[in-house]
Amino acid sequence: MLYLFRFFVLVLRFYRKLGPDPSTSSQLVVSPPSQPSSEGSEETPLRRAASEPNLKVKNKLKKHLNTRKSPLTRKESAPPTIKHRAADTQDSSPSSSSTPVSGCSSPNDSLPNENGLLPSAGGLSHECVSFCVCVCAGLVYDSQMLKHQCTCGDNSSHPEHAGRIQSIWSRLQERGLRGQCETIRGRKATLEELQSVHSERHVLLYGTNPLNRLKLDNRKLAGILSQRMFVMLPCGGVGVDNDTIWNESHTSTASRMAAGSVIELAFKVAKGEIKNGFAVVRPPGHHADPSNPMGFCYFNSVAIAAKQLQHKLNISKILIVDWDVHHGNGTQEVFYRDPSVLYISLHRYDNGNFFPGSGSPAEVGAGAGEGFNVNVAWTGGLEPPMGDTEYLAAFRSVVIPIAQEFSPDVVLVSAGFDAAEGNPAPLGGYKVSAKCFSFLTHQLMSLAGGRLVLALEGGHDLTAICDASEACVSALLGIQDAMPEEVLLQKPNANAIRSLQTVIQIQSQCFVFAVLLLLLLLFFFCACVCGDQH
């Protein structure tokens, strides 16, 4: 039934809503955080036009969805899965002076309560909701992550450098956004937390430095460290590959700080201590697989946070949306067979000719996880490049319908901004605006009761990533600029339409296999029943 409903909704939305619909466009109004919404209406529809999903489902479909028995739905009798703890009001970084802000209005106060996406406190199984009063957005950052730099000392030859997060953190301060958020204290992920995703060998190789190795088993370390292989970079520094630098003193600490900070923020959001949040972290993580670092990544922060939510808070369903322009091969590998984590990636693919080469639409998951891996793989190069219209169309026709069907408890976003306009062609080449990223963030806030965590991944043009980060944090606070009318009324380019059609076609093939399997099981069941009667 999962594939049947998914296929029907995808086809309906794609073919009926892909084109412009000027008659349905209306101005989107979002209340500022200092003025909680007082609207009593149950439905306040979002702006609906050519590039935005119509989030309503026909009454019959809604009735069918609410009454069907889905393996993805939590049992009504299930016990609460999240326990509350006192909020941590300490500062997250030695360089930060922001203090927690209480009494902020919810970014979702003015969003429609459709399909049970924003249930009341009485309808949630999470006991913390009934007495948590803090609905602020959270930010996490730590200056220790700045120390991960190539030993050559020349950042100009390394796209992933400390200036990325330093610039973002300064921009948020300049715009007054840090003062409107609660600043969370970052921490290093423990070796045990890292091993929830990565192998012990990988964790010991890249999660330790000469100082903390003194506390570990020397015999085990000696054998593992002897296997380390580094390359000399053209700049004169050292790397684990031609792109990914290594600093023996600081890389492990910065990588563990990035992972631990995302975990800490995700836990506070999941427990209801804060409404949502943005993790200003580096190095990125979504390319790191269980056994290998690559693409500037050492530990998969978002995947580790998801695993910890599963293991320590018993979160049933987690949605990971990855809008970095590069496919998150590491995240896909970790959850490829896991039906409790839905991974949706939007990335430049070009038939496997763009780094890292993975992320085909045909990669849909395996075993119990089949159908829980969705790759919106853009193909067609940069003629023309994908932009706002194409990304909004993908959200409308693929991302939001599937996410609504999955009905996650928490949403994590690998928020890479290398699809933003300004990044060079080898590292992106697309033209997604900061306003579009704000709009996508706002769309995801309609899921999981607004429990949304964004973690910085890629993005190497400083102006672009600062603009996009500012826009996303503003959206988390309930502040959003309207999308330009010409973008909302524009049709996606032909390459984008073909790419989206491919995704829908492959999902429908999964549905066919699921139906055949169901019929086979019914046949054997009937045969057994008939045999017992005889």
Short mmCIF file of C-alpha atoms in Angstrom, two decimals:
data_model
loop_
_atom_site.label_atom_id
_atom_site.label_comp_id
_atom_site.label_asym_id
_atom_site.label_seq_id
_atom_site.Cartn_x
_atom_site.Cartn_y
_atom_site.Cartn_z
CA MET A 1 0.00 0.00 0.00
CA LEU A 2 2.95 2.32 0.61
CA TYR A 3 4.03 2.14 -3.01
CA LEU A 4 0.44 2.26 -4.31
CA PHE A 5 -0.34 5.47 -2.46
CA ARG A 6 3.06 6.97 -3.20
CA PHE A 7 2.81 6.24 -6.92
CA PHE A 8 -0.71 7.66 -7.19
CA VAL A 9 0.17 10.86 -5.32
CA LEU A 10 3.42 11.41 -7.22
CA VAL A 11 1.80 11.01 -10.63
CA LEU A 12 -1.18 13.15 -9.65
CA ARG A 13 0.98 15.98 -8.34
CA PHE A 14 3.58 15.83 -11.07
CA TYR A 15 1.28 15.92 -14.08
CA ARG A 16 -1.46 18.14 -12.68
CA LYS A 17 0.65 20.65 -10.77
CA LEU A 18 3.90 20.95 -12.71
CA GLY A 19 2.71 23.79 -14.91
CA PRO A 20 1.92 27.37 -13.82
CA ASP A 21 -1.34 28.03 -12.03
CA PRO A 22 -1.62 31.80 -11.70
CA SER A 23 -5.19 31.62 -10.45
CA THR A 24 -4.12 29.93 -7.24
CA SER A 25 -1.19 32.17 -6.31
CA SER A 26 -1.71 34.22 -3.19
CA GLN A 27 0.59 36.18 -0.94
CA LEU A 28 2.28 34.14 1.76
CA VAL A 29 2.23 35.92 5.10
CA VAL A 30 4.43 34.70 7.93
CA SER A 31 4.14 36.17 11.40
CA PRO A 32 7.36 37.53 12.93
CA PRO A 33 8.66 35.62 15.94
CA SER A 34 7.74 38.34 18.40
CA GLN A 35 4.05 38.17 17.48
CA PRO A 36 2.54 34.71 18.00
CA SER A 37 -0.17 33.82 15.56
CA SER A 38 -3.71 34.39 16.81
CA GLU A 39 -5.52 32.87 13.88
CA GLY A 40 -8.11 30.36 14.91
CA SER A 41 -8.67 28.90 11.48
CA GLU A 42 -7.68 25.29 11.15
CA GLU A 43 -6.38 25.74 7.63
CA THR A 44 -4.29 28.66 6.40
CA PRO A 45 -3.10 27.43 2.99
CA LEU A 46 0.46 28.15 1.93
CA ARG A 47 1.10 30.00 -1.33
CA ARG A 48 0.25 27.71 -4.23
CA ALA A 49 1.67 28.43 -7.68
CA ALA A 50 3.74 26.86 -10.41
CA SER A 51 6.76 26.15 -8.25
CA GLU A 52 5.18 25.19 -4.92
CA PRO A 53 3.51 21.93 -3.92
CA ASN A 54 -0.20 21.87 -3.27
CA LEU A 55 -0.05 20.20 0.11
CA LYS A 56 -3.74 19.25 0.15
CA VAL A 57 -4.83 15.74 -0.68
CA LYS A 58 -8.32 14.96 -1.88
CA ASN A 59 -10.76 14.03 0.88
CA LYS A 60 -11.02 10.45 -0.29
CA LEU A 61 -7.26 10.06 -0.32
CA LYS A 62 -7.02 11.63 3.12
CA LYS A 63 -9.67 9.26 4.43
CA HIS A 64 -7.85 6.32 2.87
CA LEU A 65 -4.51 7.43 4.29
CA ASN A 66 -5.90 7.93 7.79
CA THR A 67 -7.70 4.58 7.93
CA ARG A 68 -5.21 2.28 6.25
CA LYS A 69 -2.85 0.18 8.34
CA SER A 70 0.64 1.21 7.42
CA PRO A 71 3.84 -0.40 8.65
CA LEU A 72 5.23 3.12 8.94
CA THR A 73 2.59 4.25 11.46
CA ARG A 74 3.32 4.13 15.16
CA LYS A 75 0.87 2.01 17.14
CA GLU A 76 -1.66 4.03 19.10
CA SER A 77 -0.90 2.01 22.20
CA ALA A 78 2.82 2.58 21.94
CA PRO A 79 4.43 4.18 25.01
CA PRO A 80 5.98 7.64 24.84
CA THR A 81 9.35 7.54 23.14
CA ILE A 82 10.94 10.76 24.31
CA LYS A 83 11.77 11.83 27.83
CA HIS A 84 12.30 15.43 28.89
CA ARG A 85 15.39 16.88 30.49
CA ALA A 86 16.14 20.35 31.72
CA ALA A 87 17.24 22.80 29.05
CA ASP A 88 20.95 23.58 28.83
CA THR A 89 21.37 27.34 28.86
CA GLN A 90 25.13 27.48 28.60
CA ASP A 91 26.88 29.15 25.72
CA SER A 92 28.21 26.94 22.95
CA SER A 93 31.47 28.63 22.10
CA PRO A 94 34.13 30.69 23.80
CA SER A 95 33.67 33.24 21.06
CA SER A 96 29.92 33.57 21.52
CA SER A 97 28.06 35.85 23.90
CA SER A 98 24.51 35.08 22.84
CA THR A 99 22.09 34.13 25.59
CA PRO A 100 19.02 31.93 25.37
CA VAL A 101 15.81 33.67 24.49
CA SER A 102 12.56 32.44 25.98
CA GLY A 103 9.03 32.94 24.88
CA CYS A 104 9.70 32.98 21.14
CA SER A 105 6.70 32.20 18.99
CA SER A 106 6.60 28.97 17.05
CA PRO A 107 7.61 29.22 13.40
CA ASN A 108 4.68 26.93 12.64
CA ASP A 109 1.98 28.94 14.39
CA SER A 110 0.53 30.06 11.07
CA LEU A 111 0.96 26.78 9.19
CA PRO A 112 -2.07 24.65 8.30
CA ASN A 113 -2.88 21.58 10.36
CA GLU A 114 -3.28 19.26 7.38
CA ASN A 115 -3.12 15.47 7.34
CA GLY A 116 -2.16 15.46 11.01
CA LEU A 117 1.21 17.02 10.27
CA LEU A 118 0.92 19.45 13.16
CA PRO A 119 -0.98 17.55 15.86
CA SER A 120 -1.96 19.17 19.09
CA ALA A 121 -0.07 18.40 22.25
CA GLY A 122 -2.76 15.95 23.28
CA GLY A 123 -2.34 13.97 20.08
CA LEU A 124 1.42 13.51 20.27
CA SER A 125 2.97 10.49 21.88
CA HIS A 126 5.97 12.55 22.98
CA GLU A 127 5.35 13.38 26.63
CA CYS A 128 7.67 16.40 26.56
CA VAL A 129 5.28 18.38 24.35
CA SER A 130 2.70 18.81 27.10
CA PHE A 131 4.98 20.84 29.35
CA CYS A 132 7.83 22.22 27.20
CA VAL A 133 7.42 25.97 26.79
CA CYS A 134 10.60 26.88 24.90
CA VAL A 135 9.87 27.12 21.19
CA CYS A 136 12.97 29.01 20.12
CA ALA A 137 15.27 28.13 17.26
CA GLY A 138 18.67 26.84 18.32
CA LEU A 139 22.17 27.48 16.97
CA VAL A 140 25.32 25.49 17.64
CA TYR A 141 28.89 26.48 16.82
CA ASP A 142 32.32 26.02 18.36
CA SER A 143 35.61 27.73 17.57
CA GLN A 144 37.52 24.43 17.85
CA MET A 145 36.24 23.57 14.39
CA LEU A 146 38.27 26.48 12.99
CA LYS A 147 41.54 24.70 13.78
CA HIS A 148 41.04 22.02 11.12
CA GLN A 149 43.27 23.53 8.41
CA CYS A 150 45.90 22.29 6.01
CA THR A 151 49.43 22.45 7.37
CA CYS A 152 50.42 24.41 4.26
CA GLY A 153 48.67 27.43 5.78
CA ASP A 154 47.21 28.59 2.44
CA ASN A 155 43.40 28.42 2.48
CA SER A 156 43.14 29.74 -1.07
CA SER A 157 43.94 26.29 -2.45
CA HIS A 158 41.38 24.53 -0.22
CA PRO A 159 37.65 25.18 -0.81
CA GLU A 160 36.70 23.69 2.57
CA HIS A 161 38.34 26.04 5.08
CA ALA A 162 37.64 27.66 8.44
CA GLY A 163 36.42 30.90 6.89
CA ARG A 164 33.21 29.17 5.84
CA ILE A 165 31.71 28.79 9.30
CA GLN A 166 33.45 31.87 10.67
CA SER A 167 31.74 34.00 8.01
CA ILE A 168 28.34 32.42 8.63
CA TRP A 169 28.60 32.91 12.39
CA SER A 170 29.57 36.56 11.93
CA ARG A 171 26.72 37.14 9.46
CA LEU A 172 24.15 35.75 11.90
CA GLN A 173 25.50 38.12 14.54
CA GLU A 174 25.47 41.13 12.20
CA ARG A 175 21.84 40.50 11.23
CA GLY A 176 20.73 40.09 14.84
CA LEU A 177 19.65 36.49 14.32
CA ARG A 178 21.95 35.02 16.95
CA GLY A 179 20.24 37.11 19.60
CA GLN A 180 16.86 35.67 18.61
CA CYS A 181 18.06 32.07 18.94
CA GLU A 182 19.15 29.90 21.83
CA THR A 183 22.85 29.12 21.55
CA ILE A 184 23.60 25.47 22.29
CA ARG A 185 26.93 24.33 23.71
CA GLY A 186 28.71 22.05 21.25
CA ARG A 187 30.63 18.98 22.33
CA LYS A 188 32.83 16.27 20.88
CA ALA A 189 31.12 13.05 19.86
CA THR A 190 32.30 10.08 21.87
CA LEU A 191 34.10 7.20 20.20
CA GLU A 192 31.08 5.01 20.96
CA GLU A 193 28.74 7.46 19.22
CA LEU A 194 30.99 7.53 16.16
CA GLN A 195 30.97 3.73 16.04
CA SER A 196 27.18 3.70 15.68
CA VAL A 197 27.90 4.51 12.01
CA HIS A 198 31.62 3.98 11.42
CA SER A 199 33.86 0.97 11.93
CA GLU A 200 36.15 0.79 14.95
CA ARG A 201 39.16 1.00 12.65
CA HIS A 202 37.82 4.17 11.00
CA VAL A 203 37.05 5.79 14.35
CA LEU A 204 40.49 5.05 15.79
CA LEU A 205 42.26 6.20 12.63
CA TYR A 206 40.46 9.53 12.21
CA GLY A 207 38.93 10.19 15.63
CA THR A 208 42.09 10.25 17.72
CA ASN A 209 45.16 12.46 17.96
CA PRO A 210 48.57 11.92 19.61
CA LEU A 211 47.32 13.31 22.93
CA ASN A 212 44.18 11.24 23.46
CA ARG A 213 45.75 8.09 22.04
CA LEU A 214 47.71 7.84 25.28
CA LYS A 215 44.48 6.79 27.02
CA LEU A 216 43.68 4.00 24.56
CA ASP A 217 44.86 0.42 24.10
CA ASN A 218 48.35 0.76 22.65
CA ARG A 219 48.40 -2.76 21.21
CA LYS A 220 45.21 -2.25 19.24
CA LEU A 221 46.23 1.25 18.15
CA ALA A 222 49.67 0.18 16.97
CA GLY A 223 48.24 -2.27 14.47
CA ILE A 224 45.61 0.14 13.18
CA LEU A 225 47.82 3.21 12.93
CA SER A 226 50.37 1.25 10.92
CA GLN A 227 47.69 0.94 8.19
CA ARG A 228 47.30 4.70 7.76
CA MET A 229 48.12 6.01 4.32
CA PHE A 230 48.44 9.70 3.48
CA VAL A 231 49.19 11.54 0.27
CA MET A 232 51.32 14.62 -0.30
CA LEU A 233 49.18 17.44 -1.67
CA PRO A 234 50.39 19.89 -4.35
CA CYS A 235 50.27 22.66 -1.74
CA GLY A 236 52.83 20.85 0.40
CA GLY A 237 50.34 19.65 3.00
CA VAL A 238 49.10 16.16 3.83
CA GLY A 239 45.76 14.60 2.95
CA VAL A 240 43.84 11.34 3.19
CA ASP A 241 43.15 11.80 -0.54
CA ASN A 242 43.78 14.50 -3.13
CA ASP A 243 40.95 16.70 -1.81
CA THR A 244 40.64 15.89 1.88
CA ILE A 245 43.38 17.43 4.01
CA TRP A 246 44.66 15.99 7.29
CA ASN A 247 45.97 17.90 10.30
CA GLU A 248 47.34 15.44 12.86
CA SER A 249 46.72 17.79 15.78
CA HIS A 250 43.29 19.25 14.98
CA THR A 251 41.32 17.33 12.32
CA SER A 252 40.06 14.61 14.66
CA THR A 253 38.93 17.13 17.29
CA ALA A 254 37.14 19.33 14.76
CA SER A 255 35.42 16.34 13.12
CA ARG A 256 34.24 14.97 16.45
CA MET A 257 33.08 18.43 17.50
CA ALA A 258 31.01 18.74 14.32
CA ALA A 259 29.35 15.35 14.88
CA GLY A 260 28.76 15.92 18.59
CA SER A 261 27.28 19.37 18.00
CA VAL A 262 24.76 18.00 15.50
CA ILE A 263 23.85 15.22 17.96
CA GLU A 264 23.34 17.73 20.78
CA LEU A 265 21.15 20.00 18.66
CA ALA A 266 19.11 17.08 17.31
CA PHE A 267 18.46 15.78 20.83
CA LYS A 268 17.23 19.15 22.07
CA VAL A 269 14.87 19.48 19.11
CA ALA A 270 13.60 15.89 19.43
CA LYS A 271 12.93 16.38 23.15
CA GLY A 272 11.07 19.63 22.58
CA GLU A 273 13.56 21.79 24.47
CA ILE A 274 13.87 23.96 21.36
CA LYS A 275 11.63 24.12 18.31
CA ASN A 276 14.21 23.66 15.55
CA GLY A 277 17.83 24.51 14.87
CA PHE A 278 20.79 25.12 12.60
CA ALA A 279 24.25 23.60 13.17
CA VAL A 280 27.09 25.79 11.89
CA VAL A 281 29.66 23.01 11.69
CA ARG A 282 32.64 21.78 9.72
CA PRO A 283 34.13 19.63 8.34
CA PRO A 284 31.06 18.32 6.49
CA GLY A 285 30.01 14.69 6.78
CA HIS A 286 27.63 13.26 4.19
CA HIS A 287 30.33 11.70 1.97
CA ALA A 288 31.91 9.74 4.83
CA ASP A 289 30.86 6.09 4.67
CA PRO A 290 31.32 3.54 7.47
CA SER A 291 34.94 2.83 6.53
CA ASN A 292 36.32 5.73 4.50
CA PRO A 293 36.68 9.52 4.61
CA MET A 294 36.20 11.37 1.33
CA GLY A 295 35.07 14.66 -0.18
CA PHE A 296 36.24 16.78 2.80
CA CYS A 297 34.29 14.47 5.16
CA TYR A 298 35.55 12.26 8.01
CA PHE A 299 32.51 11.43 10.18
CA ASN A 300 28.93 11.48 8.92
CA SER A 301 27.44 13.89 11.44
CA VAL A 302 23.82 13.71 10.27
CA ALA A 303 23.86 9.91 10.04
CA ILE A 304 25.41 9.63 13.51
CA ALA A 305 22.78 11.99 14.93
CA ALA A 306 20.03 9.89 13.35
CA LYS A 307 21.49 6.69 14.82
CA GLN A 308 21.69 8.27 18.27
CA LEU A 309 18.07 9.43 18.03
CA GLN A 310 17.13 5.84 17.23
CA HIS A 311 19.25 4.21 19.94
CA LYS A 312 18.85 6.64 22.84
CA LEU A 313 15.44 8.24 22.27
CA ASN A 314 13.75 5.38 20.39
CA ILE A 315 12.66 7.72 17.60
CA SER A 316 10.63 5.58 15.22
CA LYS A 317 10.87 7.46 11.93
CA ILE A 318 13.50 9.94 10.76
CA LEU A 319 13.50 11.85 7.48
CA ILE A 320 16.87 12.98 6.11
CA VAL A 321 16.70 15.53 3.28
CA ASP A 322 20.02 16.21 1.55
CA TRP A 323 20.00 19.25 -0.74
CA ASP A 324 23.78 19.51 -1.11
CA VAL A 325 24.60 19.61 -4.83
CA HIS A 326 26.68 16.44 -4.37
CA HIS A 327 25.03 13.13 -3.57
CA GLY A 328 25.41 12.01 0.05
CA ASN A 329 26.83 8.61 -0.78
CA GLY A 330 27.82 7.96 2.84
CA THR A 331 24.38 8.68 4.27
CA GLN A 332 22.73 6.55 1.60
CA GLU A 333 24.99 3.60 2.39
CA VAL A 334 24.34 3.78 6.13
CA PHE A 335 20.54 3.63 5.82
CA TYR A 336 20.12 1.75 2.54
CA ARG A 337 18.39 -1.21 4.25
CA ASP A 338 16.70 0.71 7.06
CA PRO A 339 12.95 1.36 6.62
CA SER A 340 12.87 3.64 9.69
CA VAL A 341 14.98 6.30 7.94
CA LEU A 342 13.75 7.88 4.72
CA TYR A 343 16.64 9.45 2.79
CA ILE A 344 15.78 11.93 0.02
CA SER A 345 18.63 13.55 -1.91
CA LEU A 346 18.47 16.30 -4.52
CA HIS A 347 21.79 16.48 -6.33
CA ARG A 348 23.57 17.04 -9.61
CA TYR A 349 24.09 13.62 -11.18
CA ASP A 350 24.65 14.02 -14.93
CA ASN A 351 24.41 10.26 -15.50
CA GLY A 352 27.10 9.56 -12.92
CA ASN A 353 29.61 12.06 -14.31
CA PHE A 354 29.48 14.47 -11.37
CA PHE A 355 31.19 13.77 -8.03
CA PRO A 356 30.84 11.35 -6.31
CA GLY A 357 29.14 9.51 -9.20
CA SER A 358 26.56 7.76 -7.03
CA GLY A 359 22.93 8.67 -6.48
CA SER A 360 21.18 7.14 -9.47
CA PRO A 361 17.37 7.31 -9.33
CA ALA A 362 17.46 3.51 -9.56
CA GLU A 363 19.09 3.32 -6.11
CA VAL A 364 15.88 2.95 -4.10
CA GLY A 365 17.08 0.96 -1.09
CA ALA A 366 17.37 -2.77 -0.50
CA GLY A 367 15.66 -5.42 1.57
CA ALA A 368 13.32 -3.91 4.13
CA GLY A 369 14.62 -0.48 3.13
CA GLU A 370 13.46 -0.70 -0.48
CA GLY A 371 11.50 2.43 -1.32
CA PHE A 372 13.02 4.45 1.53
CA ASN A 373 15.88 5.87 -0.54
CA VAL A 374 14.85 8.52 -3.07
CA ASN A 375 17.35 10.20 -5.39
CA VAL A 376 16.20 13.28 -7.28
CA ALA A 377 19.18 13.06 -9.61
CA TRP A 378 19.43 16.08 -11.88
CA THR A 379 20.79 15.24 -15.32
CA GLY A 380 21.56 17.54 -18.23
CA GLY A 381 24.64 19.43 -17.11
CA LEU A 382 24.49 23.20 -16.93
CA GLU A 383 22.54 23.85 -20.13
CA PRO A 384 20.63 25.37 -18.46
CA PRO A 385 21.65 25.05 -14.79
CA MET A 386 19.02 24.05 -12.25
CA GLY A 387 17.61 26.87 -10.15
CA ASP A 388 14.71 27.88 -7.93
CA THR A 389 11.96 26.73 -10.26
CA GLU A 390 13.41 23.24 -10.60
CA TYR A 391 14.01 22.75 -6.86
CA LEU A 392 10.55 23.98 -5.95
CA ALA A 393 9.05 21.63 -8.55
CA ALA A 394 10.99 18.72 -7.02
CA PHE A 395 9.66 19.56 -3.58
CA ARG A 396 6.13 19.87 -4.90
CA SER A 397 6.03 16.67 -6.95
CA VAL A 398 8.38 14.31 -5.09
CA VAL A 399 9.82 15.41 -1.74
CA ILE A 400 6.77 16.67 0.15
CA PRO A 401 4.30 13.95 -1.00
CA ILE A 402 6.68 11.13 -0.05
CA ALA A 403 7.64 12.85 3.22
CA GLN A 404 3.99 13.31 4.16
CA GLU A 405 3.30 9.64 3.50
CA PHE A 406 6.28 8.66 5.67
CA SER A 407 5.13 11.02 8.47
CA PRO A 408 8.48 11.40 10.27
CA ASP A 409 9.00 12.13 13.96
CA VAL A 410 12.09 14.28 13.27
CA VAL A 411 13.51 15.85 10.10
CA LEU A 412 17.27 16.24 9.62
CA VAL A 413 18.68 18.23 6.69
CA SER A 414 22.14 17.90 5.20
CA ALA A 415 22.13 21.58 4.33
CA GLY A 416 24.86 21.99 1.77
CA PHE A 417 24.73 25.29 -0.11
CA ASP A 418 26.92 24.44 -3.09
CA ALA A 419 23.80 24.42 -5.29
CA ALA A 420 23.51 28.14 -4.52
CA GLU A 421 24.28 30.67 -7.21
CA GLY A 422 27.91 31.73 -6.99
CA ASN A 423 29.61 28.35 -6.57
CA PRO A 424 31.88 27.52 -9.54
CA ALA A 425 30.86 24.80 -12.00
CA PRO A 426 33.32 22.14 -10.74
CA LEU A 427 31.81 22.47 -7.24
CA GLY A 428 28.19 23.05 -8.23
CA GLY A 429 27.27 25.43 -11.02
CA TYR A 430 23.57 25.65 -10.12
CA LYS A 431 21.65 28.87 -9.43
CA VAL A 432 19.44 28.25 -6.40
CA SER A 433 18.79 31.48 -4.49
CA ALA A 434 18.91 32.11 -0.76
CA LYS A 435 15.16 32.82 -0.85
CA CYS A 436 14.59 29.38 -2.33
CA PHE A 437 16.51 27.68 0.49
CA SER A 438 14.38 29.68 2.92
CA PHE A 439 11.25 28.46 1.15
CA LEU A 440 12.41 24.82 1.21
CA THR A 441 13.12 25.15 4.93
CA HIS A 442 9.64 26.54 5.48
CA GLN A 443 8.14 23.61 3.59
CA LEU A 444 9.97 21.08 5.78
CA MET A 445 8.75 22.88 8.91
CA SER A 446 5.27 21.53 8.11
CA LEU A 447 6.53 18.00 8.87
CA ALA A 448 7.18 16.25 12.19
CA GLY A 449 5.42 18.95 14.18
CA GLY A 450 8.16 21.36 13.12
CA ARG A 451 10.99 19.32 14.67
CA LEU A 452 13.62 20.26 12.09
CA VAL A 453 17.43 20.34 12.30
CA LEU A 454 19.67 21.78 9.56
CA ALA A 455 23.36 20.86 9.58
CA LEU A 456 25.81 22.64 7.30
CA GLU A 457 27.45 20.43 4.67
CA GLY A 458 29.08 21.89 1.54
CA GLY A 459 29.11 25.30 -0.10
CA HIS A 460 32.27 27.21 -0.83
CA ASP A 461 31.35 30.69 -2.06
CA LEU A 462 31.36 32.74 1.14
CA THR A 463 28.71 35.23 0.08
CA ALA A 464 26.40 32.48 -1.16
CA ILE A 465 26.64 30.32 1.96
CA CYS A 466 26.21 33.33 4.26
CA ASP A 467 23.12 34.48 2.36
CA ALA A 468 21.63 30.98 2.35
CA SER A 469 22.39 30.34 6.02
CA GLU A 470 20.87 33.67 7.00
CA ALA A 471 17.75 32.89 4.97
CA CYS A 472 17.35 29.43 6.51
CA VAL A 473 17.79 30.65 10.09
CA SER A 474 15.27 33.42 9.39
CA ALA A 475 12.82 30.80 8.14
CA LEU A 476 13.34 28.74 11.30
CA LEU A 477 12.40 31.87 13.27
CA GLY A 478 9.27 32.34 11.17
CA ILE A 479 10.66 35.17 9.04
CA GLN A 480 10.47 34.60 5.29
CA ASP A 481 10.53 36.75 2.17
CA ALA A 482 8.05 35.87 -0.54
CA MET A 483 9.41 34.18 -3.64
CA PRO A 484 9.45 36.40 -6.76
CA GLU A 485 6.28 36.08 -8.81
CA GLU A 486 8.16 35.29 -12.01
CA VAL A 487 9.79 32.28 -10.33
CA LEU A 488 6.47 30.96 -9.09
CA LEU A 489 4.92 31.24 -12.55
CA GLN A 490 7.81 29.68 -14.47
CA LYS A 491 7.86 26.07 -15.65
CA PRO A 492 10.90 23.88 -14.86
CA ASN A 493 13.34 23.34 -17.70
CA ALA A 494 13.07 20.26 -19.91
CA ASN A 495 16.01 18.47 -18.28
CA ALA A 496 14.44 18.89 -14.85
CA ILE A 497 11.10 17.56 -16.06
CA ARG A 498 12.79 14.48 -17.51
CA SER A 499 14.72 13.95 -14.28
CA LEU A 500 11.55 14.15 -12.19
CA GLN A 501 9.70 11.84 -14.57
CA THR A 502 12.50 9.30 -14.15
CA VAL A 503 12.15 9.38 -10.36
CA ILE A 504 8.40 8.83 -10.57
CA GLN A 505 8.78 6.05 -13.14
CA ILE A 506 11.27 4.17 -10.97
CA GLN A 507 9.10 4.54 -7.90
CA SER A 508 6.23 3.07 -9.90
CA GLN A 509 8.41 0.08 -10.81
CA CYS A 510 9.04 -0.49 -7.11
CA PHE A 511 5.27 -0.45 -6.68
CA VAL A 512 4.83 -3.16 -9.32
CA PHE A 513 7.30 -5.45 -7.56
CA ALA A 514 5.59 -4.79 -4.23
CA VAL A 515 2.20 -5.69 -5.68
CA LEU A 516 3.56 -8.91 -7.19
CA LEU A 517 5.07 -9.87 -3.85
CA LEU A 518 1.80 -9.13 -2.08
CA LEU A 519 -0.15 -11.26 -4.56
CA LEU A 520 2.33 -14.09 -4.09
CA LEU A 521 1.94 -13.93 -0.32
CA LEU A 522 -1.85 -13.89 -0.64
CA PHE A 523 -1.68 -16.95 -2.90
CA PHE A 524 0.34 -18.92 -0.36
CA PHE A 525 -1.93 -17.76 2.46
CA CYS A 526 -5.04 -18.90 0.60
CA ALA A 527 -3.36 -22.18 -0.25
CA CYS A 528 -2.54 -22.77 3.42
CA VAL A 529 -6.09 -21.91 4.52
CA CYS A 530 -7.60 -24.20 1.90
CA GLY A 531 -5.19 -26.96 2.90
CA ASP A 532 -6.19 -26.66 6.56
CA GLN A 533 -9.88 -26.83 5.66
CA HIS A 534 -9.37 -29.98 3.60
#
